[in-house]
Amino acid sequence: MIAAEGLGKRFGEVEAVREVSFAAGDGRVTGLLGPNGAGKTTTLRMISTLLVPSAGTVRVDGIDAAREPLAVRARIGALSDARGLYARLTARENIAYYGELRGMARRGIEESTARLAELLELGPLLDRRTDGFSQGERMKVAIARALVHDPPNVILDEPTNGLDVMTTRSLREAVRRLREAGKCVLFSSHVMQEVAALCDEIVIVSRGTVTATGTLDAIRAAAGCEDLEDAFVRLTGAATQEP
Amino acid sequence: MIARALTVFLKEARDALRDRRTALMVLAASVIAGPLILVLMAQFVSGLEDRALTRKVRMAGAEHAPALVNFLSRADVEIEKAPPDYAERVKAGSLDAVIVVPADFHERWLAHEEARVELVYDDSRTESSPAIRQSERLLDAFNRETAFLRLLARGVSPSLNKTVKVERVNTATPRQRGAAILMIIPMFAIMATVLGGMTVAIDATAGERERGSLEPLLANPVSTLAFALGKWLAAWASAALVAAVTLAGFVLAAELYAERKLPSLLQFGVPEYARYLAVLVPLAALTAALEMLISTYGRSYREAQTYVSYLSTVVAFVPLVVMFSGGREAAWQAWVPVLGQLVALQRILRGDGLSAFDALVPAAIAMALALAAVAAVARLLRDERIVFGRS
């Protein structure tokens, strides 16, 4: 369960995010939809405690992120905007490093790696060094690394960016299975189809603030359009015309 | 936190061991540099010997040895009268070598008794050795000529060949002789700690940022101090290891190669090696921590490399300043990082005693500064501008 309340972030003169509020529930996939530069990544960084908000609060499973950042981090698995791997380590070693950093025992890491390899179809890659990996393979390892501790809350920042169709499909399937497992999945994307296909709840972000929240149907109804793309253009376009 | 720091250390160490750049650095430092430096030093020494000499000797009591003076004039050698305080001057280095003739020389020489002269010198300064050799050679030649003429005059075959006995009075201890050449080893050892930790320090900070692995790493529930500590330990281990391997190369090369050309080098043996490591390991902690601190500001591996090269320039400059200023050792030098280590390393080579003060003060200062730098790195890793770039 992730709850953002009046989140704002300033970088000097620039106000990247302001008044962002939404709640992402357990057992649901919540999509943060918005064009590039809308403030999605900044919002997700504040939720994963890497950035300190200039305003507002973040609560993860009821824990205040500003007061107990380490406790919040322990309850989150985040695929961040930057997702570099260690090229001289194998996929398994990359995943195990994060497990060890989270204080897991060797056995727990092994079991978790096996489970994630199954979920993300990583099997044959596990014992290869990651320097020759394709973008999709790297993405899968980065996700496995972020989820090694089986966190109740999963944050995925543009996970399908630059992936081919097959990898995107298998990733979508993985997200659905995470939802079935009762996780709170918070997912950001600038691709409407993706969000439409996957999300139970959609939060549209434009120019640093939330312009609409609700299910796919609710969003379409609010914009008065059948098509999500039209609704998206209308909702984000409306924001651009505000003073 | 210690457990997490250890996790970070083990990962960085494994990563570094698989890095070809690290392997190359160790190889270059140990296998190539040690022997190479020794060859260069041997060349330097023989170059000094071959250098054209002004034919001049300094004598005290020349009036007691007219025969020797006569011989030297015939050999076209200029004779200069030595000042009365020649012993002090030799020790201080303003005189190279002085031939001292006792008052009874001429009588004994005429009586065909063993006539004594003293050759006073200090060859711990390499620049003195040509003048010393020259005096030795001239005295030898005089000795041979006299013996030859006497035997000839008696119609005896020249089997008696010692009329003059040269007693050497060298004011340097045997170990100090080699140390004059071996000032290079301390400099090399200090640079090894700088170069040895560089790859790991940069890779673990700027490299991590360039790869895009810093942001996800910091999302783990681990304090930035644990990250900084673990990474520093890895860089420190690398720096210490490279220094150890480099010096081991020196010890080995000295054993194998220098026996003929540089006998003094043999005094860089295992006990000196152990003392060297005791000085260099704390220094490596400091150089590794400083390199990390500097590299944390670098956005890319290359940028950080540039910054770190400034640091190595500064460090390389310290020994040079000492070498060329010809400064004496002073107590305050122990308090200056790098300079304190340099003085300690020189004393070890010279065989002078290393007091607890000389050994512990530089080590304590290096460790304190290293820990401060690590704390600064931990702070920087909490800085949004550092982690996400200067946006």
XYZ file of C-alpha atoms in Angstrom:
634
model
C 0.000 0.000 0.000
C 1.546 3.259 -1.150
C -0.033 6.630 -0.382
C 1.234 9.985 -1.616
C -0.252 13.116 -0.088
C 0.382 16.561 -1.562
C 3.841 15.639 -2.848
C 5.954 18.443 -4.237
C 9.574 18.739 -5.364
C 11.599 21.776 -6.292
C 15.008 21.796 -7.952
C 16.127 25.349 -7.439
C 13.780 27.494 -9.516
C 12.121 24.554 -11.211
C 9.060 23.001 -9.624
C 9.199 19.454 -11.000
C 6.269 18.048 -9.031
C 3.486 19.766 -7.108
C 0.428 18.600 -5.201
C 0.644 14.961 -6.266
C -1.755 12.759 -4.288
C -2.845 9.211 -4.976
C -3.131 5.846 -3.321
C -2.005 2.507 -4.722
C -3.661 -0.461 -3.046
C -2.489 -4.016 -2.441
C -3.394 -6.630 -5.019
C -3.776 -3.932 -7.661
C -1.699 -2.482 -10.462
C -1.659 1.312 -10.383
C -0.392 3.081 -13.490
C 1.281 6.460 -13.446
C 0.627 7.694 -16.959
C 2.058 10.854 -18.432
C 4.244 12.267 -21.172
C 8.018 12.431 -20.818
C 9.088 15.051 -18.319
C 5.731 15.058 -16.524
C 7.333 14.263 -13.170
C 6.692 10.525 -12.994
C 10.296 9.567 -12.268
C 10.687 12.336 -9.675
C 7.507 11.135 -7.946
C 8.711 7.532 -7.906
C 12.118 8.594 -6.562
C 10.423 10.391 -3.693
C 8.374 7.279 -2.932
C 11.485 5.097 -2.908
C 13.120 7.680 -0.556
C 15.942 8.591 -2.926
C 14.698 12.163 -3.124
C 13.453 14.145 -0.153
C 10.122 15.833 -1.007
C 9.943 19.615 -0.709
C 6.318 19.204 0.364
C 3.844 16.486 1.254
C 4.238 12.992 2.647
C 4.726 9.450 1.434
C 3.428 6.491 3.422
C 4.273 2.928 2.558
C 2.236 0.347 4.452
C 1.517 3.124 6.901
C 5.191 4.016 7.499
C 6.221 7.633 6.977
C 9.034 7.711 4.418
C 10.518 10.917 5.775
C 10.830 9.503 9.307
C 11.878 5.940 8.583
C 13.382 5.804 5.120
C 15.244 2.532 5.734
C 12.044 0.781 6.904
C 10.244 2.046 3.802
C 13.063 0.867 1.551
C 12.839 -2.564 3.130
C 9.170 -2.780 2.103
C 9.739 -1.636 -1.489
C 11.304 -3.239 -4.509
C 11.966 -0.580 -7.099
C 13.078 -0.748 -10.693
C 14.447 2.760 -10.987
C 15.073 4.948 -13.971
C 18.753 4.010 -13.791
C 19.080 0.246 -13.925
C 22.736 -0.500 -14.513
C 24.094 -3.933 -13.701
C 27.616 -4.990 -12.779
C 28.968 -6.254 -16.078
C 31.726 -8.373 -14.555
C 29.307 -10.236 -12.315
C 26.892 -12.933 -13.459
C 23.141 -12.354 -13.328
C 22.977 -14.583 -10.265
C 25.715 -12.603 -8.508
C 24.004 -9.312 -9.353
C 20.789 -10.562 -7.769
C 22.564 -12.106 -4.777
C 24.388 -8.833 -4.002
C 21.091 -7.065 -3.444
C 19.828 -9.982 -1.389
C 22.883 -9.756 0.846
C 22.493 -5.991 1.158
C 18.987 -6.656 2.403
C 20.332 -9.039 5.005
C 19.011 -12.226 3.451
C 20.594 -15.594 4.190
C 22.263 -17.496 1.370
C 19.503 -20.084 1.258
C 16.783 -17.464 1.058
C 18.618 -15.767 -1.803
C 18.914 -19.048 -3.692
C 15.222 -19.810 -3.319
C 14.253 -16.297 -4.270
C 16.509 -16.343 -7.329
C 14.966 -19.604 -8.492
C 11.457 -18.203 -8.043
C 12.273 -14.970 -9.912
C 14.073 -16.855 -12.684
C 10.866 -18.762 -13.226
C 8.707 -15.620 -13.089
C 10.903 -13.630 -15.490
C 12.162 -16.520 -17.646
C 15.764 -15.926 -16.662
C 16.877 -19.538 -16.310
C 19.578 -19.898 -18.973
C 20.997 -16.413 -18.259
C 21.646 -16.796 -14.560
C 25.249 -17.915 -14.663
C 26.460 -15.681 -17.478
C 28.203 -12.383 -16.952
C 25.842 -9.563 -17.789
C 28.103 -7.587 -20.124
C 26.809 -9.349 -23.218
C 23.127 -9.093 -22.283
C 20.472 -7.550 -24.506
C 18.401 -4.683 -23.194
C 15.503 -7.005 -22.393
C 17.758 -9.451 -20.573
C 19.250 -6.620 -18.559
C 15.822 -5.346 -17.670
C 14.765 -8.749 -16.393
C 17.867 -9.058 -14.222
C 17.303 -5.528 -12.884
C 13.735 -6.428 -11.944
C 14.785 -9.707 -10.344
C 17.431 -7.825 -8.362
C 14.841 -5.324 -7.137
C 12.423 -8.070 -6.074
C 14.882 -10.482 -4.473
C 13.512 -9.800 -0.988
C 9.909 -10.464 -2.092
C 8.705 -6.953 -1.193
C 4.992 -6.229 -0.661
C 5.300 -3.057 -2.753
C 6.720 -3.032 -6.282
C 7.647 0.133 -8.155
C 8.460 -0.143 -11.852
C 9.624 3.016 -13.618
C 8.945 2.629 -17.347
C 9.784 -1.072 -17.309
C 8.955 -1.696 -20.950
C 11.062 1.136 -22.346
C 13.067 -0.101 -25.302
C 11.882 -3.706 -25.093
C 10.694 -5.839 -27.992
C 7.175 -7.243 -28.191
C 7.967 -10.665 -26.780
C 9.814 -9.339 -23.774
C 7.083 -6.783 -23.137
C 4.478 -9.520 -23.161
C 6.372 -11.704 -20.732
C 6.935 -8.689 -18.500
C 3.209 -7.915 -18.498
C 2.518 -11.477 -17.523
C 4.979 -11.145 -14.659
C 3.223 -7.989 -13.428
C -0.138 -9.796 -13.457
C 1.336 -12.583 -11.376
C 2.681 -10.087 -8.894
C -0.826 -8.654 -8.579
C -2.250 -12.137 -8.038
C 0.285 -12.597 -5.280
C -1.328 -9.607 -3.552
C 1.433 -7.072 -4.196
C 0.903 -3.381 -4.543
C 2.322 -2.636 -7.995
C 3.002 0.970 -8.979
C 3.920 1.257 -12.599
C 4.859 4.265 -14.687
C 4.635 4.562 -18.441
C 4.119 7.036 -21.222
C 2.489 4.354 -23.387
C -1.299 4.413 -23.076
C -1.908 0.924 -24.444
C 0.377 -0.502 -21.880
C -1.408 1.158 -19.025
C -4.816 0.282 -20.470
C -3.860 -3.368 -20.789
C -2.401 -3.762 -17.339
C -3.644 -1.293 -14.783
C -6.588 -1.444 -12.423
C -6.218 2.187 -11.502
C -4.728 4.985 -13.565
C -3.157 8.223 -12.356
C -2.578 10.711 -15.153
C 0.294 13.066 -14.502
C 1.008 16.125 -16.571
C 3.421 18.998 -16.010
C 4.209 17.842 -12.514
C 0.722 17.359 -11.184
C -2.158 14.851 -11.200
C -4.871 15.680 -13.739
C -7.084 12.619 -13.388
C -7.381 9.499 -11.251
C -9.566 6.411 -11.551
C -10.231 3.195 -13.419
C -9.936 3.077 -17.173
C -13.685 3.579 -17.489
C -13.737 6.448 -15.032
C -10.944 8.202 -16.904
C -12.729 7.795 -20.222
C -15.943 9.075 -18.692
C -14.209 12.076 -17.141
C -12.678 13.056 -20.464
C -15.822 12.216 -22.423
C -13.901 10.033 -24.896
C -14.173 6.317 -25.767
C -10.505 5.988 -26.547
C -7.917 6.275 -23.783
C -5.498 7.983 -26.118
C -8.015 10.729 -26.836
C -8.778 10.984 -23.150
C -5.077 11.175 -22.374
C -4.507 13.944 -24.919
C -7.506 15.841 -23.643
C -6.556 15.500 -19.977
C -2.921 16.405 -20.441
C -3.802 19.081 -22.999
C -6.195 20.672 -20.551
C -3.366 20.930 -18.098
C -1.113 22.697 -20.579
C -3.726 25.417 -21.090
C -3.901 26.267 -17.434
C -2.026 29.442 -16.534
C 26.249 -1.864 9.457
C 29.603 -3.631 9.594
C 28.023 -6.704 7.996
C 26.643 -4.592 5.139
C 29.975 -2.838 4.680
C 31.560 -6.271 4.439
C 29.039 -7.311 1.788
C 29.900 -4.208 -0.225
C 33.627 -4.865 0.251
C 33.364 -8.467 -0.950
C 31.367 -7.475 -4.019
C 33.776 -4.679 -4.950
C 36.758 -6.956 -4.404
C 35.295 -9.651 -6.623
C 34.381 -7.085 -9.243
C 37.901 -5.634 -9.172
C 39.583 -9.023 -9.403
C 37.673 -9.660 -12.616
C 38.661 -6.271 -13.990
C 41.449 -6.415 -16.490
C 42.532 -2.890 -15.659
C 43.385 -3.925 -12.108
C 45.267 -6.979 -13.277
C 47.266 -4.872 -15.731
C 48.125 -2.358 -13.035
C 49.461 -5.070 -10.737
C 51.386 -6.663 -13.561
C 52.867 -3.377 -14.721
C 53.795 -2.398 -11.189
C 55.389 -5.623 -10.061
C 56.763 -7.501 -13.011
C 57.894 -4.645 -15.178
C 58.493 -1.588 -13.045
C 60.693 -3.116 -10.295
C 63.338 -4.627 -12.563
C 63.099 -1.676 -14.939
C 63.809 0.828 -12.202
C 66.743 -1.254 -11.019
C 68.249 -1.334 -14.489
C 67.830 2.420 -14.754
C 69.514 2.920 -11.394
C 72.418 0.712 -12.395
C 72.807 2.804 -15.528
C 72.700 5.955 -13.452
C 75.491 4.731 -11.217
C 77.769 3.601 -14.014
C 77.018 6.876 -15.777
C 78.400 8.711 -12.796
C 81.560 6.665 -12.889
C 82.125 7.269 -16.565
C 81.595 10.967 -16.329
C 84.580 13.025 -17.374
C 86.425 14.204 -14.298
C 88.250 17.340 -13.556
C 91.638 16.021 -12.516
C 91.928 17.523 -9.073
C 92.605 16.115 -5.613
C 92.403 17.692 -2.204
C 95.230 17.028 0.201
C 95.981 17.798 3.801
C 99.681 17.717 4.711
C 100.922 17.703 1.110
C 104.243 19.141 2.337
C 104.989 15.796 4.051
C 104.834 13.891 0.774
C 106.952 15.536 -1.910
C 107.201 12.292 -3.843
C 103.446 11.922 -4.054
C 103.056 15.574 -5.019
C 105.680 15.089 -7.684
C 103.870 12.044 -9.023
C 100.545 13.885 -9.111
C 102.039 16.872 -10.936
C 103.542 14.547 -13.509
C 100.084 12.943 -13.918
C 98.763 16.438 -14.631
C 96.588 16.510 -11.508
C 95.856 19.772 -9.777
C 96.448 19.667 -6.022
C 94.304 21.756 -3.742
C 95.028 22.291 -0.088
C 92.257 20.917 2.101
C 90.832 23.238 4.790
C 91.637 22.241 8.386
C 88.010 21.240 9.113
C 87.957 18.776 6.220
C 86.406 15.941 8.261
C 83.303 17.989 9.045
C 83.107 19.221 5.486
C 83.248 15.706 4.111
C 80.507 14.668 6.477
C 78.419 17.653 5.437
C 78.989 16.948 1.781
C 80.814 20.089 0.674
C 84.036 18.083 0.156
C 84.119 14.777 -1.710
C 87.392 13.161 -0.682
C 90.570 14.301 1.083
C 93.977 12.605 1.058
C 95.542 13.123 4.491
C 99.302 12.726 4.758
C 100.813 12.247 8.248
C 103.993 14.171 9.226
C 106.238 11.083 9.186
C 105.262 10.062 5.658
C 108.387 11.237 3.867
C 110.830 9.721 6.370
C 109.109 6.373 6.307
C 108.831 6.505 2.551
C 112.546 7.244 2.175
C 113.334 4.487 4.650
C 111.273 2.093 2.563
C 108.986 1.515 5.467
C 105.273 1.273 5.157
C 104.130 4.883 4.698
C 100.560 5.627 5.615
C 98.044 8.051 4.069
C 94.380 8.452 4.908
C 91.605 8.850 2.366
C 88.661 10.588 4.057
C 85.310 10.397 2.318
C 81.577 9.836 2.689
C 80.101 7.906 -0.176
C 76.495 7.977 0.947
C 76.223 10.770 -1.595
C 76.348 9.312 -5.072
C 77.828 12.479 -6.482
C 80.949 11.986 -4.338
C 81.815 8.567 -5.650
C 83.654 9.700 -8.831
C 86.024 11.889 -6.798
C 86.595 9.059 -4.310
C 87.400 6.565 -7.041
C 89.732 9.032 -8.682
C 91.742 9.533 -5.494
C 91.899 5.779 -4.993
C 93.132 5.209 -8.510
C 95.812 7.887 -8.234
C 97.106 6.506 -4.939
C 97.155 3.026 -6.448
C 99.104 4.248 -9.422
C 101.624 6.031 -7.190
C 101.979 2.848 -5.183
C 102.652 0.739 -8.244
C 105.138 3.184 -9.732
C 107.150 3.434 -6.520
C 107.275 -0.318 -6.055
C 108.226 -0.830 -9.641
C 111.114 1.676 -9.501
C 112.477 0.288 -6.236
C 112.432 -3.249 -7.454
C 114.043 -2.168 -10.661
C 116.817 -0.299 -8.788
C 117.620 -3.424 -6.810
C 117.517 -5.664 -9.795
C 114.746 -7.683 -8.167
C 111.765 -9.010 -10.003
C 108.738 -6.850 -9.085
C 107.099 -9.161 -6.560
C 107.091 -6.673 -3.727
C 104.322 -4.374 -4.651
C 103.039 -2.659 -1.552
C 104.932 0.286 -0.214
C 102.028 2.505 0.617
C 99.134 1.262 2.671
C 95.870 3.101 2.121
C 93.632 3.254 5.137
C 90.123 4.268 4.324
C 88.180 6.413 6.732
C 84.612 6.469 5.483
C 82.338 8.537 7.676
C 79.199 6.900 6.260
C 77.844 3.632 7.680
C 77.642 0.871 5.082
C 73.837 1.036 4.884
C 73.790 4.758 4.237
C 75.823 4.214 1.113
C 73.058 2.278 -0.656
C 70.343 4.563 0.601
C 71.680 7.457 -1.421
C 70.690 5.649 -4.575
C 67.629 4.134 -3.040
C 65.726 7.354 -2.474
C 63.898 6.191 -5.535
C 62.377 3.211 -3.757
C 60.413 5.303 -1.208
C 59.095 7.465 -4.000
C 58.103 4.445 -5.983
C 56.459 2.827 -2.981
C 54.377 5.923 -2.282
C 53.269 6.169 -5.908
C 52.293 2.489 -5.808
C 49.731 3.247 -3.084
C 48.356 6.081 -5.213
C 48.129 4.091 -8.433
C 47.086 0.841 -6.781
C 43.791 2.045 -5.364
C 42.844 4.232 -8.271
C 40.925 1.780 -10.456
C 38.797 0.457 -7.633
C 38.173 3.883 -6.085
C 36.994 5.347 -9.386
C 35.017 2.317 -10.458
C 33.174 2.137 -7.138
C 32.081 5.784 -7.249
C 32.085 7.569 -10.617
C 31.972 4.237 -12.441
C 28.937 3.181 -10.449
C 27.227 6.421 -11.384
C 28.162 6.178 -15.051
C 26.796 2.630 -15.291
C 23.512 3.719 -13.764
C 23.905 1.280 -10.902
C 24.258 3.885 -8.150
C 20.596 4.842 -7.934
C 19.282 1.272 -7.515
C 22.132 0.519 -5.108
C 21.171 3.409 -2.857
C 17.540 2.259 -2.856
C 18.611 -0.635 -0.639
C 17.924 -0.228 3.082
C 21.596 0.307 3.875
C 23.182 3.470 5.246
C 25.433 5.378 2.863
C 28.205 5.090 5.463
C 28.162 1.311 5.032
C 28.485 1.740 1.270
C 31.316 4.245 1.641
C 33.123 2.020 4.148
C 32.827 -1.126 2.059
C 33.980 0.574 -1.107
C 36.848 2.235 0.720
C 37.992 -1.079 2.195
C 38.103 -2.535 -1.308
C 40.080 0.416 -2.685
C 42.409 0.309 0.324
C 43.008 -3.415 -0.075
C 43.800 -2.874 -3.733
C 46.224 -0.010 -3.005
C 47.972 -1.951 -0.232
C 48.180 -5.049 -2.378
C 49.689 -3.260 -5.346
C 52.241 -1.577 -3.063
C 53.102 -4.950 -1.490
C 53.491 -6.672 -4.848
C 55.531 -3.801 -6.278
C 57.975 -3.835 -3.386
C 58.183 -7.615 -3.498
C 59.251 -7.138 -7.113
C 62.010 -4.839 -5.893
C 63.211 -7.317 -3.298
C 63.281 -10.104 -5.844
C 64.925 -8.038 -8.552
C 67.529 -6.812 -6.064
C 68.337 -10.420 -5.155
C 68.582 -11.617 -8.714
C 69.945 -8.753 -10.691
C 71.683 -6.178 -8.608
C 74.242 -8.423 -6.973
C 76.970 -7.371 -9.351
C 76.146 -3.766 -10.051
C 74.488 -2.496 -6.899
C 75.592 -4.511 -3.892
C 74.060 -1.904 -1.639
C 70.623 -2.829 -2.932
C 70.852 -6.159 -1.206
C 70.066 -4.324 1.970
C 66.490 -3.973 0.779
C 65.583 -7.369 2.175
C 62.724 -8.959 4.036
C 62.991 -6.967 7.314
C 62.981 -3.671 5.399
C 60.098 -4.976 3.324
C 58.012 -5.650 6.439
C 58.734 -2.200 7.864
C 57.866 -0.640 4.543
C 54.467 -2.299 4.556
C 53.844 -1.047 8.090
C 54.286 2.510 6.810
C 52.545 2.061 3.456
C 49.374 0.259 4.514
C 48.034 3.258 6.506
C 49.102 5.556 3.682
C 47.168 3.380 1.223
C 44.079 3.901 3.402
C 44.448 7.633 2.932
C 45.182 7.647 -0.795
C 42.280 5.267 -1.467
C 39.869 7.397 0.586
C 40.967 10.630 -1.084
C 40.654 9.082 -4.519
C 37.134 7.958 -3.672
C 36.200 11.380 -2.394
C 37.501 13.066 -5.529
C 35.941 10.486 -7.842
C 32.529 10.870 -6.247
C 32.351 14.273 -7.930
C 33.098 12.756 -11.330
C 30.130 12.080 -13.573
C 32.027 9.531 -15.606
C 34.989 7.229 -15.170
C 37.104 9.453 -17.424
C 36.200 12.635 -15.630
C 37.072 11.085 -12.292
C 40.331 9.781 -13.730
C 41.280 13.327 -14.636
C 40.547 14.576 -11.119
C 42.504 11.724 -9.550
C 45.488 12.424 -11.777
C 45.732 15.845 -10.104
C 46.022 14.072 -6.771
C 48.785 11.784 -8.002
C 50.629 14.804 -9.360
C 50.506 16.468 -5.952
C 51.698 13.301 -4.229
C 54.503 12.808 -6.732
C 55.556 16.371 -6.108
C 56.211 15.912 -2.387
C 59.262 13.624 -2.741
C 60.616 15.866 -5.477
C 60.392 18.917 -3.246
C 62.325 17.066 -0.555
C 64.914 15.791 -3.021
C 65.662 19.120 -4.607
C 65.353 21.411 -1.622
C 68.007 19.265 0.046
C 66.174 19.939 3.278
C 67.119 18.290 6.519
C 64.740 16.058 8.411
C 62.588 17.944 10.858
C 60.054 16.828 13.434
C 57.191 18.698 11.763
C 57.563 16.601 8.632
C 56.033 13.621 10.415
C 52.765 15.552 10.683
C 52.400 16.141 6.955
C 50.774 13.264 5.073
C 53.003 11.667 2.411
C 56.002 13.701 3.631
C 55.912 11.902 6.994
C 55.788 8.552 5.221
C 58.593 9.560 2.908
C 60.864 10.477 5.813
C 60.046 7.214 7.592
C 60.738 5.167 4.462
C 64.059 6.900 3.938
C 65.085 6.229 7.512
C 64.240 2.547 7.145
C 66.458 2.295 4.076
C 69.287 4.178 5.697
C 69.156 1.737 8.582
C 68.524 4.576 11.007
C 66.262 3.701 13.873
C 62.587 4.373 13.318
C 61.157 5.774 16.527
C 57.587 5.120 17.599
C 56.912 8.799 16.949
C 58.199 8.602 13.379
C 56.145 5.498 12.702
C 52.903 6.160 14.556
C 52.269 9.843 13.954
C 52.112 9.580 10.143
C 50.012 6.411 10.406
C 47.554 7.985 12.850
C 47.206 11.104 10.729
C 46.677 9.071 7.568
C 43.977 6.950 9.214
C 42.189 9.962 10.711
C 42.125 11.798 7.388
C 41.038 8.634 5.591
C 38.073 8.185 7.930
C 37.116 11.837 7.498
C 37.193 11.372 3.714
C 35.036 8.244 3.985
C 32.509 10.142 6.099
C 32.500 12.884 3.455
C 31.828 10.301 0.731
C 28.909 8.941 2.776
C 27.497 12.459 3.006
C 27.912 13.050 -0.713
C 26.013 9.834 -1.447
C 23.042 11.368 0.359
C 23.273 14.473 -1.790
C 20.643 14.519 -4.554
C 22.846 16.580 -6.843
C 25.618 13.994 -6.623
C 23.410 10.930 -7.050
C 21.203 12.244 -9.847
C 23.597 14.642 -11.536
C 23.594 18.397 -11.294
C 20.073 19.106 -12.413
